[in-house]
């Protein structure tokens, strides 16, 4: 039986709220520029009230990737946890309208509120993210429908959810169901600090459960406790069938067995860097899903990343199929 979904993702279900701001505003509000900070509910309310000309969109790293894949015409589904409140209902409806099946109904009865991230975009395109995780971080194995995990050709996991034991359990359940049905499972490492906190568990996951892993240079070096990226990638290639490393404006490195490819990035002036990694993953996974070679997978990822940083918001606004055609990839 053919798989129902080409790509299924598990991740934080976060409503993104974006606004432009300058460095002076960040200093006044005590926001550290260019990084993601976890905040509490009260701080989230203060920052939300301080935002000017807000834009709202369903977000979360893996959900953004799935939106990019849906934009490219793949059949996708998302496993995530939202509360049955206004933002949770908005999130589930918006994801569905964007073409991704949201397979978990909003959770009622007094749980934590739906997660949200206040993203302040500087004139240089840097994004300063202030994230209240809320109910999203409570995702566990009960949120993994067996039928969905078993009917996915490719499973994509979000490293941020590895912070809690029940998130780890959800990942293992989904990965094993997917692989048992002939699918491939992979993860985005997401954050070097998350890798630091759970290094041994991440290493076990990479070496024992994952068919592919996407990370940036800092995350790979953190995973293998070295400042030498080449050493980290050499060890990763032993542990995992397919290794992908992005390098902040430098060539993307892809390694599968003895094959190594370096793909140059498309240099554009960033309007908003939000979603660059997420859309790189979308292009890469589109290539993987449709049987492209390693270099084409990397080039598709680079094209999608360049498109998304050319405008506000973490999801594509240009027909990425057209961009692939123009590059001779389709």
Coordinates of N, CA and C in Angstrom, one line a residue, residues 101-275:
X101 N -2.5 18.6 6.8 CA -3.5 18.1 7.7 C -3.0 18.2 9.1
X102 N -3.8 18.9 10.0 CA -3.5 19.0 11.4 C -4.2 17.9 12.1
X103 N -3.4 16.8 12.5 CA -4.1 15.6 12.9 C -4.4 15.5 14.4
X104 N -4.1 16.5 15.2 CA -4.4 16.5 16.6 C -5.5 17.6 16.9
X105 N -6.7 17.2 17.4 CA -7.6 18.3 17.7 C -7.2 19.1 18.9
X106 N -7.5 20.4 18.9 CA -7.1 21.3 20.0 C -7.6 20.7 21.4
X107 N -6.7 20.9 22.4 CA -6.9 20.3 23.7 C -7.8 21.2 24.6
X108 N -8.9 20.7 25.1 CA -9.7 21.5 26.0 C -9.3 21.4 27.4
X109 N -10.1 22.1 28.3 CA -10.1 21.8 29.7 C -8.9 22.3 30.5
X110 N -8.6 23.6 30.3 CA -7.7 24.3 31.3 C -6.2 24.0 31.2
X111 N -5.8 23.4 30.1 CA -4.3 23.2 29.9 C -3.7 24.5 29.7
X112 N -2.4 24.5 29.5 CA -1.7 25.7 29.2 C -2.2 26.4 27.9
X113 N -2.0 27.7 27.7 CA -2.5 28.3 26.5 C -1.7 27.9 25.3
X114 N -2.2 28.2 24.1 CA -1.5 27.9 22.9 C -0.2 28.7 22.8
X115 N 0.9 28.1 22.3 CA 2.2 28.7 22.2 C 2.2 29.8 21.3
X116 N 3.1 30.9 21.5 CA 3.2 32.0 20.6 C 4.6 32.5 20.7
X117 N 5.1 33.1 19.6 CA 6.5 33.6 19.5 C 6.4 35.1 19.0
X118 N 6.9 36.0 19.8 CA 7.0 37.4 19.3 C 8.3 37.6 18.7
X119 N 8.3 37.9 17.4 CA 9.5 38.0 16.6 C 9.7 39.4 16.2
X120 N 10.8 40.0 16.6 CA 11.1 41.4 16.3 C 12.2 41.4 15.2
X121 N 11.8 42.0 14.0 CA 12.7 41.9 12.9 C 13.4 43.3 12.7
X122 N 14.8 43.2 12.8 CA 15.6 44.4 12.7 C 15.8 44.8 11.2
X123 N 16.2 46.1 11.0 CA 16.5 46.6 9.6 C 17.4 45.7 8.8
X124 N 18.4 45.0 9.5 CA 19.3 44.2 8.8 C 18.8 42.8 8.6
X125 N 17.5 42.5 8.9 CA 16.9 41.2 8.7 C 17.1 40.2 9.8
X126 N 17.9 40.6 10.8 CA 18.0 39.7 12.0 C 16.7 39.6 12.7
X127 N 16.4 38.4 13.2 CA 15.2 38.2 14.0 C 15.5 37.8 15.4
X128 N 14.8 38.5 16.3 CA 14.9 38.3 17.8 C 13.6 37.6 18.2
X129 N 13.7 36.4 18.6 CA 12.5 35.6 18.9 C 12.3 35.4 20.4
X130 N 11.1 35.7 20.8 CA 10.7 35.6 22.2 C 9.5 34.6 22.3
X131 N 9.8 33.4 22.8 CA 8.8 32.3 22.6 C 8.3 31.9 23.9
X132 N 7.0 31.9 24.0 CA 6.3 31.3 25.1 C 5.8 29.9 24.7
X133 N 6.3 28.9 25.2 CA 6.0 27.5 24.7 C 4.6 27.0 25.0
X134 N 4.1 27.4 26.2 CA 2.7 27.0 26.5 C 2.5 25.5 26.3
X135 N 1.3 25.1 25.7 CA 0.9 23.7 25.7 C 1.7 22.9 24.7
X136 N 2.3 23.6 23.7 CA 3.0 22.9 22.7 C 4.1 22.0 23.2
X137 N 4.8 22.4 24.3 CA 5.9 21.6 24.8 C 5.5 20.4 25.6
X138 N 4.1 20.3 25.8 CA 3.6 19.1 26.5 C 3.3 17.9 25.5
X139 N 3.7 18.0 24.3 CA 3.5 16.9 23.3 C 4.1 15.6 23.8
X140 N 3.4 14.5 23.7 CA 3.9 13.2 24.1 C 3.5 12.1 23.2
X141 N 3.8 10.9 23.5 CA 3.5 9.8 22.6 C 2.0 9.6 22.3
X142 N 1.1 10.1 23.2 CA -0.3 10.0 23.0 C -0.8 10.9 21.8
X143 N 0.1 11.9 21.5 CA -0.2 12.8 20.4 C 0.3 12.3 19.0
X144 N 0.8 11.1 19.0 CA 1.3 10.4 17.7 C 0.3 9.4 17.3
X145 N -0.6 9.7 16.3 CA -1.6 8.7 15.8 C -0.8 7.7 15.0
X146 N -1.0 6.4 15.4 CA -0.2 5.4 14.8 C -0.5 5.3 13.3
X147 N -1.7 5.5 12.9 CA -2.0 5.4 11.4 C -1.3 6.5 10.6
X148 N -1.1 7.7 11.2 CA -0.5 8.8 10.5 C 1.0 8.5 10.4
X149 N 1.7 8.1 11.5 CA 3.1 7.8 11.5 C 3.4 6.6 10.6
X150 N 2.5 5.7 10.6 CA 2.8 4.5 9.7 C 2.6 4.7 8.3
X151 N 1.9 5.8 7.9 CA 1.6 6.1 6.5 C 2.4 7.3 6.0
X152 N 3.6 7.5 6.5 CA 4.4 8.6 6.1 C 5.6 8.0 5.4
X153 N 5.9 8.6 4.2 CA 7.2 8.2 3.5 C 8.4 8.8 4.2
X154 N 8.2 10.0 4.6 CA 9.3 10.7 5.3 C 8.8 11.4 6.6
X155 N 9.5 11.1 7.7 CA 9.1 11.8 9.0 C 10.2 12.8 9.3
X156 N 9.7 14.0 9.7 CA 10.7 15.1 10.1 C 10.4 15.6 11.5
X157 N 11.4 15.5 12.3 CA 11.2 15.8 13.7 C 11.9 17.1 14.1
X158 N 11.4 17.9 15.1 CA 11.9 19.1 15.5 C 12.7 19.0 16.8
X159 N 14.0 19.3 16.7 CA 14.9 19.1 17.9 C 14.5 19.8 19.2
X160 N 13.8 20.9 19.0 CA 13.4 21.7 20.2 C 12.5 20.8 21.1
X161 N 11.7 19.9 20.6 CA 10.8 19.1 21.4 C 11.5 18.0 22.2
X162 N 12.8 17.9 22.0 CA 13.6 16.9 22.7 C 13.9 17.3 24.1
X163 N 13.5 18.5 24.5 CA 13.8 18.9 25.9 C 13.0 18.2 27.0
X164 N 12.0 17.5 26.6 CA 11.2 16.8 27.7 C 11.1 15.3 27.3
X165 N 11.1 14.5 28.4 CA 11.1 13.0 28.2 C 10.0 12.6 27.3
X166 N 8.8 13.2 27.5 CA 7.6 12.7 26.7 C 7.8 13.1 25.3
X167 N 8.5 14.2 25.0 CA 8.8 14.5 23.6 C 9.7 13.5 23.0
X168 N 10.7 13.1 23.8 CA 11.6 12.0 23.3 C 10.8 10.7 23.0
X169 N 9.9 10.4 23.9 CA 9.1 9.2 23.7 C 8.2 9.3 22.4
X170 N 7.7 10.5 22.2 CA 6.9 10.7 21.0 C 7.7 10.5 19.7
X171 N 9.0 11.0 19.7 CA 9.9 10.9 18.6 C 10.2 9.4 18.3
X172 N 10.5 8.7 19.4 CA 10.9 7.3 19.2 C 9.7 6.5 18.6
X173 N 8.5 6.8 19.2 CA 7.3 6.1 18.7 C 7.0 6.3 17.2
X174 N 7.1 7.6 16.9 CA 6.8 8.0 15.5 C 7.9 7.4 14.5
X175 N 9.1 7.5 14.9 CA 10.2 7.1 14.0 C 10.1 5.6 13.8
X176 N 9.9 4.8 14.8 CA 9.8 3.4 14.7 C 8.6 2.9 13.9
X177 N 7.5 3.6 14.0 CA 6.3 3.3 13.2 C 6.6 3.6 11.8
X178 N 7.2 4.8 11.5 CA 7.5 5.2 10.1 C 8.4 4.2 9.5
X179 N 9.5 3.9 10.2 CA 10.5 3.0 9.6 C 10.0 1.6 9.4
X180 N 9.2 1.1 10.3 CA 8.6 -0.2 10.2 C 7.7 -0.4 9.0
X181 N 7.2 0.7 8.5 CA 6.4 0.7 7.3 C 7.2 1.1 6.0
X182 N 8.5 1.1 6.2 CA 9.3 1.4 5.0 C 9.7 2.9 4.8
X183 N 9.3 3.8 5.7 CA 9.6 5.2 5.5 C 11.0 5.5 6.1
X184 N 11.4 6.8 5.9 CA 12.6 7.3 6.4 C 12.3 8.4 7.5
X185 N 13.1 8.3 8.6 CA 12.9 9.3 9.7 C 14.1 10.2 9.8
X186 N 13.9 11.4 10.1 CA 15.0 12.4 10.3 C 14.7 13.5 11.3
X187 N 15.7 14.3 11.6 CA 15.5 15.3 12.6 C 16.3 16.6 12.2
X188 N 15.8 17.7 12.6 CA 16.6 19.0 12.6 C 17.1 19.2 14.0
X189 N 18.4 19.4 14.2 CA 18.9 19.5 15.5 C 18.4 20.7 16.2
X190 N 18.1 21.8 15.5 CA 17.3 22.9 16.0 C 18.1 24.0 16.8
X191 N 18.9 23.6 17.7 CA 19.5 24.6 18.6 C 20.7 24.0 19.3
X192 N 21.9 24.6 19.3 CA 23.1 24.0 19.9 C 22.9 23.9 21.4
X193 N 22.2 24.8 22.1 CA 22.0 24.7 23.5 C 21.1 23.5 23.9
X194 N 20.1 23.2 23.0 CA 19.3 22.0 23.2 C 20.2 20.7 23.0
X195 N 21.1 20.8 22.1 CA 22.0 19.6 21.9 C 22.9 19.5 23.1
X196 N 23.4 20.6 23.7 CA 24.2 20.6 24.9 C 23.5 19.9 26.0
X197 N 22.2 20.2 26.2 CA 21.4 19.7 27.3 C 21.2 18.2 27.2
X198 N 21.1 17.7 26.0 CA 20.7 16.3 25.8 C 21.6 15.5 24.8
X199 N 22.9 15.8 25.0 CA 23.9 15.3 24.0 C 23.8 13.8 23.8
X200 N 23.9 13.1 24.9 CA 23.9 11.6 24.8 C 22.6 11.0 24.2
X201 N 21.5 11.6 24.5 CA 20.2 11.1 23.9 C 20.2 11.5 22.4
X202 N 20.7 12.7 22.1 CA 20.7 13.1 20.7 C 21.6 12.1 19.9
X203 N 22.8 11.8 20.4 CA 23.7 10.9 19.7 C 23.1 9.6 19.5
X204 N 22.4 9.0 20.5 CA 21.7 7.8 20.4 C 20.7 7.8 19.3
X205 N 19.9 8.9 19.3 CA 18.9 9.1 18.3 C 19.5 9.1 16.9
X206 N 20.5 9.9 16.7 CA 21.2 10.1 15.4 C 21.7 8.7 14.9
X207 N 22.4 8.0 15.8 CA 23.1 6.8 15.3 C 22.2 5.6 15.2
X208 N 21.1 5.6 16.0 CA 20.3 4.3 16.1 C 18.9 4.5 15.4
X209 N 18.4 5.7 15.3 CA 17.0 5.8 14.8 C 16.8 6.6 13.5
X210 N 17.8 7.5 13.2 CA 17.6 8.5 12.2 C 18.2 8.1 10.9
X211 N 17.5 8.3 9.8 CA 18.0 8.1 8.4 C 18.7 9.3 7.8
X212 N 18.3 10.5 8.3 CA 19.0 11.7 7.9 C 18.9 12.7 9.0
X213 N 19.8 13.6 9.1 CA 19.9 14.7 10.1 C 20.3 16.0 9.5
X214 N 19.6 17.1 9.8 CA 19.9 18.4 9.4 C 20.4 19.2 10.6
X215 N 21.5 19.9 10.4 CA 22.0 20.8 11.5 C 22.9 21.9 10.9
X216 N 23.1 22.9 11.7 CA 24.1 23.9 11.3 C 25.4 23.6 11.9
X217 N 26.5 24.3 11.6 CA 27.8 24.0 12.0 C 27.9 24.0 13.5
X218 N 27.2 25.0 14.2 CA 27.3 25.0 15.7 C 26.7 23.8 16.3
X219 N 25.6 23.4 15.7 CA 24.9 22.2 16.3 C 25.7 20.9 16.1
X220 N 26.3 20.7 14.9 CA 27.1 19.5 14.7 C 28.3 19.5 15.6
X221 N 29.0 20.7 15.8 CA 30.1 20.8 16.7 C 29.7 20.5 18.1
X222 N 28.6 21.0 18.5 CA 28.1 20.8 19.9 C 27.8 19.3 20.1
X223 N 27.2 18.6 19.1 CA 26.9 17.2 19.2 C 28.1 16.4 19.5
X224 N 29.2 16.7 18.8 CA 30.4 15.9 19.0 C 31.5 16.5 19.8
X225 N 31.2 17.6 20.5 CA 32.1 18.3 21.4 C 33.4 18.6 20.8
X226 N 33.4 19.3 19.7 CA 34.6 19.7 19.0 C 34.4 21.0 18.3
X227 N 35.5 21.8 18.2 CA 35.4 23.1 17.4 C 35.8 22.9 16.0
X228 N 36.1 21.7 15.6 CA 36.5 21.3 14.3 C 35.4 20.7 13.5
X229 N 34.8 21.5 12.7 CA 33.5 21.1 12.0 C 33.8 19.8 11.1
X230 N 35.0 19.7 10.5 CA 35.2 18.5 9.7 C 35.3 17.3 10.5
X231 N 35.8 17.4 11.7 CA 35.8 16.2 12.6 C 34.4 15.8 13.0
X232 N 33.6 16.8 13.3 CA 32.2 16.6 13.7 C 31.5 15.9 12.5
X233 N 31.7 16.4 11.3 CA 30.9 15.8 10.2 C 31.4 14.4 9.9
X234 N 32.7 14.2 10.1 CA 33.3 12.8 9.8 C 32.6 11.8 10.8
X235 N 32.5 12.2 12.0 CA 31.8 11.4 13.0 C 30.3 11.2 12.7
X236 N 29.7 12.3 12.3 CA 28.3 12.2 12.0 C 28.1 11.2 10.8
X237 N 28.9 11.3 9.8 CA 28.8 10.4 8.7 C 28.9 8.9 9.0
X238 N 29.6 8.6 10.1 CA 29.7 7.2 10.6 C 28.4 6.9 11.3
X239 N 27.8 7.8 12.0 CA 26.6 7.5 12.8 C 25.3 7.5 12.0
X240 N 25.3 8.3 10.9 CA 24.0 8.5 10.2 C 24.2 8.4 8.7
X241 N 23.2 7.8 8.0 CA 23.3 7.6 6.6 C 23.4 8.9 5.8
X242 N 22.7 10.0 6.2 CA 22.7 11.2 5.4 C 22.8 12.4 6.3
X243 N 23.8 13.2 6.2 CA 24.2 14.3 7.0 C 24.1 15.6 6.2
X244 N 23.4 16.6 6.8 CA 23.3 17.9 6.1 C 23.8 18.9 7.1
X245 N 24.6 19.8 6.6 CA 25.2 20.9 7.4 C 25.1 22.2 6.7
X246 N 24.3 23.2 7.3 CA 24.2 24.5 6.8 C 25.3 25.4 7.6
X247 N 25.8 26.4 6.9 CA 26.9 27.2 7.5 C 26.8 28.7 7.4
X248 N 25.6 29.2 7.6 CA 25.4 30.7 7.7 C 26.1 31.5 6.6
X249 N 25.7 31.3 5.4 CA 26.2 32.1 4.3 C 27.3 31.4 3.5
X250 N 27.8 30.3 4.1 CA 28.8 29.5 3.3 C 28.2 28.3 2.7
X251 N 28.9 27.5 1.9 CA 28.4 26.4 1.2 C 27.7 25.4 2.2
X252 N 26.6 24.8 1.7 CA 26.0 23.7 2.5 C 26.7 22.4 2.2
X253 N 26.9 21.6 3.2 CA 27.6 20.4 3.0 C 26.6 19.2 3.2
X254 N 26.6 18.3 2.3 CA 25.8 17.1 2.4 C 26.7 15.9 2.2
X255 N 26.5 14.9 3.1 CA 27.4 13.7 3.1 C 26.5 12.5 3.2
X256 N 26.7 11.5 2.3 CA 26.0 10.3 2.3 C 27.0 9.2 2.0
X257 N 27.4 8.4 3.0 CA 28.4 7.4 2.8 C 29.7 8.1 2.3
X258 N 30.2 7.6 1.2 CA 31.5 8.2 0.6 C 31.2 9.4 -0.2
X259 N 30.0 9.7 -0.5 CA 29.6 10.9 -1.3 C 29.5 12.1 -0.5
X260 N 30.2 13.2 -0.9 CA 30.1 14.5 -0.3 C 29.9 15.6 -1.3
X261 N 28.9 16.4 -1.1 CA 28.6 17.5 -2.0 C 28.6 18.8 -1.2
X262 N 29.1 19.9 -1.8 CA 29.1 21.2 -1.3 C 28.3 22.1 -2.2
X263 N 27.2 22.7 -1.7 CA 26.3 23.5 -2.6 C 26.5 25.0 -2.2
X264 N 26.8 25.9 -3.1 CA 26.9 27.3 -2.7 C 25.6 27.9 -2.4
X265 N 25.6 28.8 -1.5 CA 24.3 29.5 -1.1 C 24.0 30.6 -2.1
X266 N 22.8 31.1 -2.2 CA 22.4 32.2 -3.0 C 22.5 33.5 -2.2
X267 N 23.4 34.3 -2.5 CA 23.6 35.5 -1.6 C 22.6 36.6 -2.0
X268 N 21.7 36.9 -1.1 CA 20.7 38.0 -1.2 C 20.7 38.8 0.0
X269 N 20.3 40.1 -0.1 CA 20.2 41.0 1.1 C 19.0 40.6 1.8
X270 N 19.1 40.1 3.1 CA 18.0 39.6 3.8 C 17.0 40.7 4.3
X271 N 15.7 40.5 4.0 CA 14.7 41.4 4.6 C 14.3 40.9 5.9
X272 N 14.2 39.5 6.0 CA 13.8 38.9 7.3 C 14.3 37.5 7.2
X273 N 15.2 37.1 8.1 CA 15.9 35.8 8.1 C 15.0 34.7 8.7
X274 N 13.8 35.1 9.2 CA 12.9 34.1 9.8 C 12.5 33.0 8.8
X275 N 12.8 31.8 9.2 CA 12.4 30.7 8.4 C 13.4 30.2 7.4

